[in-house]
């Protein structure tokens, strides 16, 4: 057994030290210590040479990348919950198994969503900049830096999966009224626990909410789910928070509506053309209209280590000729 050749596992980005150390113990792990994103050519080379590829959200595993005549790859163990960076259908058609790391980042992402729900109406980033950027602060005033109370407001959650429900629990503790749109209603026991109102029509919900939180995955069906037409349904005094995927929102239209005062503001942790950020959004942030974060929703040490542990379990299970616990199939997307 000790003489068996270890499978080659190519890891595309720098992972926590404890995860990388365990991978080196178990596999012939080719690590990316510089943390520079791999090019499409490098990804194609990994498909030809590796037994297992461990990509992240920044790696686009397209049909072209997978279509190598001498493909050796057997498993794509994605370091992430979403798999919109992978052409799962193309992978499965070539006999390549795909896995992800679900149920790990729920609480972390919900925490960040709640932070943005608080930060935008209460102008937290704008206020903090007064003290950190050398601006003149004359002291407390009854009418200065007034934001909006969130207690009693209506929160519309788009996507009532694990993260959406975790956001709802937090928001309810802050006194928000919970509304949601989903492909189907959640179980009655969950709706009762959250005091949640279901809207079959996304259009009707958008027109009535004070704060809208995007918590659905990015799939072909949710690309620009918040289209130009739908964004124009939103009230002028409403806020949008997005910690899911930038592609769910027509970012150009949202930017234009905020600039025109037709939407009050936004809290964005993700962007449609990441890592590029629209300069107009940056200007809006400097003007206090939006809060921008660099995709930090799941950025906790605990979360990243748990993701790595799930990746290792999926790889080990697969290499032991068993079905990995987090296998993803095209029919699941």
XYZ file of C-alpha atoms in Angstrom:
333
model
C 0.000 0.000 0.000
C 2.816 2.396 0.894
C 4.339 1.861 -2.547
C 1.267 3.070 -4.427
C 1.673 6.287 -6.329
C -0.297 9.116 -4.778
C -2.887 10.778 -7.038
C -1.925 14.174 -8.411
C -4.165 16.913 -7.014
C -3.811 20.400 -8.524
C -4.991 23.216 -6.237
C -5.585 26.472 -8.103
C -5.350 28.991 -5.237
C -3.664 29.364 -1.839
C -5.671 27.550 0.842
C -5.313 27.673 4.653
C -2.035 26.138 5.820
C -3.711 23.334 7.759
C -5.677 22.297 4.657
C -2.628 22.374 2.396
C -0.590 20.396 4.921
C -3.225 17.663 5.079
C -3.409 17.556 1.275
C 0.363 17.094 1.072
C 0.085 14.196 3.536
C -2.647 12.433 1.575
C -1.963 13.294 -2.065
C 0.687 14.414 -4.494
C -0.599 17.958 -4.086
C 0.546 20.683 -6.473
C -0.117 23.874 -4.499
C -0.340 27.494 -5.625
C 1.742 29.212 -2.973
C 1.837 32.512 -4.898
C -1.993 32.597 -5.047
C -1.928 33.907 -8.612
C -5.041 32.811 -10.566
C -4.260 30.168 -13.171
C -4.664 31.030 -16.838
C -7.014 29.037 -19.061
C -3.937 27.380 -20.559
C -2.715 26.338 -17.109
C -6.154 24.980 -16.255
C -6.159 23.002 -19.497
C -2.734 21.590 -18.581
C -4.135 20.533 -15.197
C -6.988 18.719 -16.961
C -4.403 16.796 -18.995
C -2.093 15.915 -16.094
C -4.032 15.841 -12.808
C -6.253 13.166 -11.328
C -8.101 15.785 -9.271
C -8.542 19.527 -9.780
C -9.439 21.784 -6.833
C -10.647 25.073 -8.351
C -12.318 28.105 -6.771
C -14.895 30.644 -7.881
C -12.222 32.570 -9.805
C -11.445 29.598 -12.071
C -13.647 29.159 -15.124
C -13.721 25.457 -15.922
C -15.379 25.700 -19.310
C -16.176 23.052 -21.899
C -13.137 24.242 -23.879
C -10.862 23.734 -20.874
C -12.280 20.244 -20.328
C -12.154 19.291 -24.000
C -8.565 18.015 -23.942
C -7.877 14.982 -26.155
C -5.617 13.413 -23.527
C -7.747 14.347 -20.503
C -6.620 12.558 -17.336
C -8.894 14.388 -14.908
C -11.340 12.265 -12.915
C -12.660 14.666 -10.259
C -13.280 18.406 -9.925
C -13.509 19.067 -6.179
C -14.660 22.686 -6.134
C -13.543 24.804 -3.174
C -16.856 26.635 -2.903
C -20.578 26.192 -2.529
C -21.601 27.504 -5.937
C -20.526 25.706 -9.097
C -21.376 28.428 -11.625
C -17.651 28.590 -12.430
C -17.798 25.015 -13.771
C -19.544 23.628 -16.837
C -20.957 20.701 -14.884
C -22.778 19.262 -17.896
C -19.586 19.169 -19.951
C -17.663 17.621 -17.066
C -20.180 14.851 -16.445
C -20.386 14.134 -20.184
C -16.638 13.441 -20.115
C -16.990 11.152 -17.107
C -15.603 13.696 -14.639
C -17.256 13.858 -11.216
C -17.941 17.305 -9.732
C -18.275 18.112 -6.018
C -18.705 21.292 -3.982
C -18.639 22.383 -0.327
C -22.234 23.075 0.760
C -23.615 23.889 4.227
C -20.349 25.443 5.401
C -20.688 29.161 4.740
C -24.330 29.692 5.686
C -23.760 31.482 8.976
C -20.788 33.536 7.760
C -22.636 34.791 4.679
C -25.771 35.514 6.681
C -23.695 37.532 9.175
C -22.276 39.658 6.359
C -25.709 40.098 4.793
C -27.053 41.368 8.092
C -24.052 43.670 8.446
C -24.866 45.263 5.072
C -28.570 45.490 5.931
C -27.510 47.575 8.923
C -24.651 49.462 7.275
C -26.481 50.936 4.308
C -29.563 52.562 5.918
C -27.557 53.652 8.997
C -24.688 55.081 6.888
C -22.013 53.250 8.897
C -19.194 53.366 6.325
C -19.946 56.976 5.462
C -19.849 57.918 9.138
C -16.649 56.002 9.852
C -14.879 57.768 6.997
C -15.413 61.107 8.739
C -12.995 59.982 11.447
C -10.526 57.984 9.344
C -10.062 60.200 6.296
C -9.126 63.456 7.993
C -12.503 65.129 7.510
C -13.625 67.812 9.913
C -16.028 66.568 12.610
C -17.553 69.352 14.649
C -19.207 66.988 17.123
C -22.685 65.628 17.687
C -25.645 67.409 16.101
C -29.364 66.504 16.208
C -29.757 66.530 12.438
C -26.354 65.346 11.226
C -25.717 61.967 9.488
C -29.306 60.842 9.831
C -30.029 57.389 8.457
C -33.110 55.191 8.606
C -34.389 52.844 11.306
C -34.615 49.218 10.167
C -36.959 47.931 12.882
C -40.463 47.538 11.474
C -39.297 47.675 7.860
C -40.113 44.966 5.321
C -37.243 42.756 4.178
C -37.726 40.875 0.914
C -35.424 37.869 0.613
C -34.806 36.480 -2.855
C -33.890 32.823 -2.390
C -35.067 31.161 0.829
C -32.502 28.376 1.019
C -30.154 27.838 3.945
C -28.578 31.298 3.703
C -31.895 33.065 3.113
C -33.373 31.406 6.186
C -30.323 32.288 8.278
C -30.658 35.919 7.159
C -34.358 35.847 8.058
C -33.610 34.624 11.590
C -31.147 37.439 12.151
C -33.366 40.063 10.572
C -36.376 39.034 12.623
C -34.338 39.592 15.793
C -33.803 43.182 14.603
C -37.537 43.690 14.193
C -37.767 43.394 10.421
C -40.853 41.900 8.794
C -39.829 38.894 6.707
C -41.040 38.398 3.135
C -39.532 36.094 0.535
C -39.656 34.876 -3.041
C -38.557 31.349 -3.852
C -39.226 28.728 -6.495
C -41.608 27.178 -3.991
C -42.772 28.023 -0.455
C -40.690 26.758 2.451
C -42.176 24.180 4.813
C -44.992 25.614 6.986
C -43.011 24.980 10.175
C -40.152 27.147 8.844
C -42.514 29.882 7.635
C -44.176 29.945 11.059
C -40.837 30.086 12.866
C -39.682 33.028 10.738
C -43.041 34.757 10.469
C -42.346 34.806 6.754
C -44.738 35.865 3.998
C -44.347 34.071 0.667
C -44.648 35.905 -2.646
C -45.083 33.759 -5.729
C -44.641 36.891 -7.833
C -41.190 38.448 -7.508
C -42.472 41.570 -9.257
C -45.158 42.136 -6.635
C -42.747 41.593 -3.745
C -40.116 43.977 -5.119
C -42.609 46.815 -5.394
C -43.512 46.591 -1.695
C -40.211 46.064 0.157
C -38.044 48.509 2.097
C -34.922 46.338 1.877
C -34.221 43.571 -0.648
C -31.640 40.866 0.021
C -30.343 38.678 -2.815
C -29.515 35.195 -1.504
C -30.121 32.914 -4.484
C -27.416 31.053 -6.428
C -26.254 32.141 -9.867
C -27.605 29.776 -12.496
C -28.732 30.360 -16.091
C -32.227 30.871 -14.679
C -31.120 33.586 -12.228
C -28.816 35.572 -14.523
C -30.136 39.159 -14.314
C -33.075 37.927 -12.266
C -33.173 41.545 -11.114
C -33.400 42.849 -14.655
C -33.759 46.455 -15.731
C -37.527 46.034 -15.792
C -37.655 44.540 -12.297
C -35.233 47.044 -10.793
C -37.544 49.830 -11.914
C -40.315 48.300 -9.789
C -38.357 48.953 -6.609
C -39.405 51.912 -4.478
C -37.231 55.025 -4.447
C -36.638 54.739 -0.691
C -35.648 51.053 -0.813
C -32.209 49.462 -0.458
C -30.706 46.397 -2.157
C -28.171 44.067 -0.531
C -26.342 41.385 -2.519
C -24.030 38.778 -0.969
C -24.862 36.038 -3.511
C -23.499 36.577 -7.024
C -23.105 39.810 -8.969
C -24.581 38.319 -12.129
C -28.029 38.066 -10.498
C -28.430 41.860 -10.793
C -28.277 44.035 -13.899
C -25.502 46.099 -12.322
C -25.460 48.820 -14.984
C -29.161 49.552 -14.488
C -28.875 49.439 -10.687
C -26.010 51.939 -10.815
C -27.996 54.262 -13.043
C -31.078 54.089 -10.793
C -29.054 54.926 -7.674
C -27.350 57.819 -9.474
C -30.768 59.179 -10.463
C -32.204 58.773 -6.951
C -34.671 56.127 -8.095
C -33.226 53.592 -5.628
C -32.014 54.782 -2.221
C -28.818 52.744 -2.108
C -27.177 49.340 -2.056
C -24.809 47.127 -0.118
C -22.797 44.968 -2.504
C -20.293 42.261 -1.630
C -20.276 40.826 -5.167
C -20.108 42.356 -8.630
C -21.213 41.390 -12.105
C -17.719 41.617 -13.642
C -15.577 40.674 -10.658
C -12.833 41.518 -9.860
C -13.543 44.657 -11.907
C -15.776 47.111 -10.083
C -17.751 49.734 -11.967
C -16.038 53.124 -11.323
C -19.467 54.716 -11.068
C -20.265 52.409 -8.137
C -17.019 53.499 -6.494
C -18.052 57.134 -6.911
C -21.443 56.330 -5.379
C -19.663 54.679 -2.462
C -17.561 57.787 -1.899
C -20.767 59.801 -1.948
C -22.303 57.536 0.712
C -24.956 56.032 -1.561
C -23.644 52.467 -1.560
C -21.460 50.247 0.601
C -18.983 48.102 -1.331
C -17.077 45.086 0.005
C -14.530 42.940 -1.877
C -16.384 39.582 -1.827
C -15.912 39.061 1.924
C -19.201 37.335 2.732
C -17.664 33.963 3.518
C -14.227 35.194 4.553
C -13.702 33.634 7.972
C -10.819 31.401 8.991
C -13.253 28.838 10.347
C -15.268 28.785 7.139
C -12.267 28.387 4.852
C -10.848 25.534 6.925
C -14.209 23.742 6.935
C -14.404 24.153 3.156
C -10.966 22.610 2.791
C -11.930 19.695 5.033
C -14.978 19.041 2.858
C -12.805 19.101 -0.268
C -10.483 16.516 1.280
C -13.391 14.270 2.309
C -14.828 14.429 -1.207
C -11.454 13.557 -2.756
C -10.745 10.713 -0.325
C -14.202 9.226 -0.735
C -13.958 9.385 -4.523
C -10.488 7.838 -4.614
C -11.734 5.044 -2.355
C -14.249 4.216 -5.112
C -17.268 5.533 -3.199
C -19.700 8.263 -4.176
C -18.494 11.555 -2.658
C -21.000 13.133 -0.251
C -21.177 16.458 -2.108
C -21.452 15.270 -5.712
C -23.129 17.781 -8.068
C -25.187 16.682 -11.064
C -26.568 18.821 -13.898
C -30.117 17.944 -12.792
C -29.427 19.637 -9.437
C -28.680 23.026 -10.999
